[in-house]
mmCIF file of C-alpha atoms in Angstrom:
data_model
loop_
_atom_site.group_PDB
_atom_site.id
_atom_site.type_symbol
_atom_site.label_atom_id
_atom_site.label_comp_id
_atom_site.label_asym_id
_atom_site.label_seq_id
_atom_site.Cartn_x
_atom_site.Cartn_y
_atom_site.Cartn_z
ATOM 1 C CA MET Z 173 102.359 45.513 90.649
ATOM 2 C CA ALA Z 174 103.895 48.464 88.835
ATOM 3 C CA ASN Z 175 106.492 50.630 90.523
ATOM 4 C CA VAL Z 176 104.889 54.110 90.602
ATOM 5 C CA SER Z 177 107.318 55.647 93.038
ATOM 6 C CA HIS Z 178 109.709 58.069 91.498
ATOM 7 C CA GLY Z 179 113.253 58.222 92.640
ATOM 8 C CA ARG Z 180 114.451 61.527 94.005
ATOM 9 C CA SER Z 181 116.369 63.318 91.326
ATOM 10 C CA ASP Z 182 118.314 66.500 91.420
ATOM 11 C CA ILE Z 183 116.526 69.554 89.992
ATOM 12 C CA THR Z 184 119.687 70.714 88.276
ATOM 13 C CA SER Z 185 118.899 68.295 85.467
ATOM 14 C CA HIS Z 186 115.518 69.945 84.815
ATOM 15 C CA PRO Z 187 115.492 71.747 81.439
ATOM 16 C CA ASP Z 188 113.930 74.928 82.852
ATOM 17 C CA VAL Z 189 116.042 75.262 85.985
ATOM 18 C CA SER Z 190 117.577 78.625 85.059
ATOM 19 C CA GLU Z 191 114.178 80.113 84.239
ATOM 20 C CA MET Z 192 112.719 78.800 87.512
ATOM 21 C CA ARG Z 193 115.594 80.305 89.509
ATOM 22 C CA GLU Z 194 115.155 83.686 87.796
ATOM 23 C CA ARG Z 195 111.414 83.652 88.446
ATOM 24 C CA TYR Z 196 111.962 82.746 92.092
ATOM 25 C CA ALA Z 197 114.476 85.579 92.533
ATOM 26 C CA ARG Z 198 112.123 88.002 90.781
ATOM 27 C CA MET Z 199 109.191 86.926 92.987
ATOM 28 C CA LEU Z 200 111.170 87.492 96.159
ATOM 29 C CA GLY Z 201 112.544 90.769 94.850
ATOM 30 C CA GLY Z 202 115.132 90.956 97.608
ATOM 31 C CA ARG Z 203 112.474 91.112 100.326
ATOM 32 C CA ASP Z 204 114.371 90.645 103.538
ATOM 33 C CA VAL Z 205 111.623 92.054 105.769
ATOM 34 C CA ALA Z 206 108.786 89.898 104.455
ATOM 35 C CA LEU Z 207 108.125 88.728 107.999
ATOM 36 C CA VAL Z 208 107.232 92.289 109.019
ATOM 37 C CA ASP Z 209 104.178 92.475 106.748
ATOM 38 C CA GLY Z 210 102.037 90.162 108.873
ATOM 39 C CA PRO Z 211 102.706 91.861 112.209
ATOM 40 C CA VAL Z 212 102.081 95.289 110.640
ATOM 41 C CA PHE Z 213 98.715 94.078 109.341
ATOM 42 C CA LEU Z 214 97.801 92.577 112.715
ATOM 43 C CA LEU Z 215 98.825 95.810 114.430
ATOM 44 C CA GLY Z 216 96.537 97.781 112.130
ATOM 45 C CA LEU Z 217 93.715 95.338 112.751
ATOM 46 C CA TYR Z 218 94.162 95.618 116.513
ATOM 47 C CA CYS Z 219 94.402 99.409 116.340
ATOM 48 C CA ALA Z 220 91.096 99.563 114.449
ATOM 49 C CA ALA Z 221 89.365 97.193 116.865
ATOM 50 C CA SER Z 222 90.951 98.419 120.119
ATOM 51 C CA PRO Z 223 88.157 100.842 121.089
ATOM 52 C CA TRP Z 224 85.713 97.938 121.191
ATOM 53 C CA ILE Z 225 88.199 95.549 122.768
ATOM 54 C CA LEU Z 226 89.005 97.968 125.608
ATOM 55 C CA HIS Z 227 85.450 99.365 125.801
ATOM 56 C CA TYR Z 228 86.131 103.070 125.524
ATOM 57 C CA THR Z 229 83.644 103.776 122.762
ATOM 58 C CA ALA Z 230 81.382 105.824 125.021
ATOM 59 C CA SER Z 231 84.039 107.725 126.987
ATOM 60 C CA GLN Z 232 86.323 108.671 124.048
ATOM 61 C CA PRO Z 233 84.251 108.950 120.838
ATOM 62 C CA ALA Z 234 86.906 111.038 119.059
ATOM 63 C CA LEU Z 235 89.592 108.437 119.787
ATOM 64 C CA VAL Z 236 87.296 105.677 118.550
ATOM 65 C CA THR Z 237 87.110 107.277 115.115
ATOM 66 C CA HIS Z 238 90.801 108.151 115.217
ATOM 67 C CA ASN Z 239 91.954 104.632 116.080
ATOM 68 C CA LEU Z 240 89.616 103.116 113.497
ATOM 69 C CA ILE Z 241 91.019 105.326 110.733
ATOM 70 C CA MET Z 242 94.627 104.863 111.824
ATOM 71 C CA GLY Z 243 94.166 101.089 112.088
ATOM 72 C CA ILE Z 244 92.761 100.939 108.570
ATOM 73 C CA ALA Z 245 95.663 103.084 107.315
ATOM 74 C CA ILE Z 246 98.255 100.832 108.985
ATOM 75 C CA GLY Z 247 96.528 97.751 107.588
ATOM 76 C CA LEU Z 248 96.514 99.237 104.093
ATOM 77 C CA LEU Z 249 100.228 99.993 104.409
ATOM 78 C CA ALA Z 250 100.820 96.359 105.348
ATOM 79 C CA LEU Z 251 98.857 95.179 102.326
ATOM 80 C CA GLY Z 252 100.894 97.545 100.163
ATOM 81 C CA PHE Z 253 104.117 96.199 101.681
ATOM 82 C CA THR Z 254 102.975 92.725 100.686
ATOM 83 C CA ARG Z 255 101.628 93.561 97.232
ATOM 84 C CA ALA Z 256 104.247 96.011 95.914
ATOM 85 C CA PRO Z 257 107.215 96.009 98.294
ATOM 86 C CA GLU Z 258 109.634 97.717 95.918
ATOM 87 C CA ARG Z 259 107.373 100.790 95.799
ATOM 88 C CA MET Z 260 105.862 100.723 99.268
ATOM 89 C CA TYR Z 261 108.891 100.337 101.527
ATOM 90 C CA GLY Z 262 109.658 103.978 100.830
ATOM 91 C CA LEU Z 263 106.505 104.723 102.840
ATOM 92 C CA SER Z 264 107.875 102.997 105.911
ATOM 93 C CA TRP Z 265 108.848 106.431 107.222
ATOM 94 C CA ALA Z 266 105.146 107.310 107.076
ATOM 95 C CA MET Z 267 104.487 104.374 109.364
ATOM 96 C CA CYS Z 268 107.114 105.747 111.753
ATOM 97 C CA ALA Z 269 105.290 109.088 111.748
ATOM 98 C CA MET Z 270 101.994 107.292 112.326
ATOM 99 C CA GLY Z 271 103.542 105.520 115.303
ATOM 100 C CA ILE Z 272 104.698 108.797 116.838
ATOM 101 C CA TRP Z 273 101.258 110.287 116.224
ATOM 102 C CA MET Z 274 99.586 107.284 117.907
ATOM 103 C CA ILE Z 275 101.719 107.896 120.994
ATOM 104 C CA ILE Z 276 100.647 111.532 121.382
ATOM 105 C CA ALA Z 277 97.078 111.170 120.042
ATOM 106 C CA PRO Z 278 95.332 110.418 123.362
ATOM 107 C CA TRP Z 279 96.205 113.885 124.621
ATOM 108 C CA VAL Z 280 95.638 115.688 121.318
ATOM 109 C CA VAL Z 281 92.492 113.930 120.086
ATOM 110 C CA GLY Z 282 91.036 112.554 123.312
ATOM 111 C CA THR Z 283 89.478 114.353 126.231
ATOM 112 C CA SER Z 284 91.174 113.466 129.531
ATOM 113 C CA PRO Z 285 91.960 109.841 128.582
ATOM 114 C CA ASP Z 286 92.291 107.243 131.297
ATOM 115 C CA THR Z 287 95.412 105.151 131.819
ATOM 116 C CA GLY Z 288 94.216 102.153 129.801
ATOM 117 C CA VAL Z 289 93.570 104.252 126.701
ATOM 118 C CA VAL Z 290 96.941 105.973 127.008
ATOM 119 C CA ILE Z 291 98.837 102.695 127.470
ATOM 120 C CA ASN Z 292 96.961 101.140 124.543
ATOM 121 C CA ASN Z 293 97.879 103.950 122.170
ATOM 122 C CA VAL Z 294 101.472 104.176 123.415
ATOM 123 C CA VAL Z 295 101.994 100.438 122.841
ATOM 124 C CA ILE Z 296 100.402 100.585 119.378
ATOM 125 C CA GLY Z 297 102.477 103.648 118.517
ATOM 126 C CA ALA Z 298 105.723 102.141 119.803
ATOM 127 C CA LEU Z 299 105.149 98.946 117.826
ATOM 128 C CA ALA Z 300 104.279 100.907 114.672
ATOM 129 C CA LEU Z 301 107.406 103.028 115.131
ATOM 130 C CA CYS Z 302 109.643 99.970 115.625
ATOM 131 C CA LEU Z 303 108.173 98.069 112.674
ATOM 132 C CA GLY Z 304 108.429 101.182 110.513
ATOM 133 C CA LEU Z 305 112.083 101.577 111.462
ATOM 134 C CA VAL Z 306 112.761 97.944 110.534
ATOM 135 C CA CYS Z 307 111.154 98.499 107.123
ATOM 136 C CA ALA Z 308 112.951 101.830 106.645
ATOM 137 C CA ALA Z 309 116.316 100.328 107.545
ATOM 138 C CA SER Z 310 115.763 97.523 105.070
ATOM 139 C CA ALA Z 311 114.708 99.947 102.326
ATOM 140 C CA ALA Z 312 117.737 102.151 103.016
ATOM 141 C CA LYS Z 313 120.037 99.128 102.928
ATOM 142 C CA ARG Z 314 118.652 98.003 99.567
ATOM 143 C CA THR Z 315 118.795 101.448 97.944
ATOM 144 C CA PRO Z 316 122.166 101.912 96.238
ATOM 145 C CA MET Z 317 124.057 105.081 97.147
ATOM 146 C CA THR Z 318 125.137 106.970 94.014
#
């Protein structure tokens, strides 16, 4: 029987090792908050679906539309963070502003919201604010001061 198993060799002997390392570094692009993209997307998805999850579609129709639009916007930001991080992390401050707006929206957009709706929006807003601050801090750290 022929020996088809290949011995483990070191990649440093590969002829294209320098090109592979450059490509890997270019693909990562210094993304140190790549783990934030997924939670931001899930937060946007939950924000868009929360009126139906918490069943306040009939009592707060204005907040239903509001949360749907804000959830889609947060999800699109997350997709942008994933697709073009070098350009999109500058918009992390916009996500912070969206988080603050989500906290105060039940009283501005809604009509006498109940406790569940208020808590839902405050939690979504606080998470969006925290995740936006993480992204903003990372973007500020990577931007060279001249």
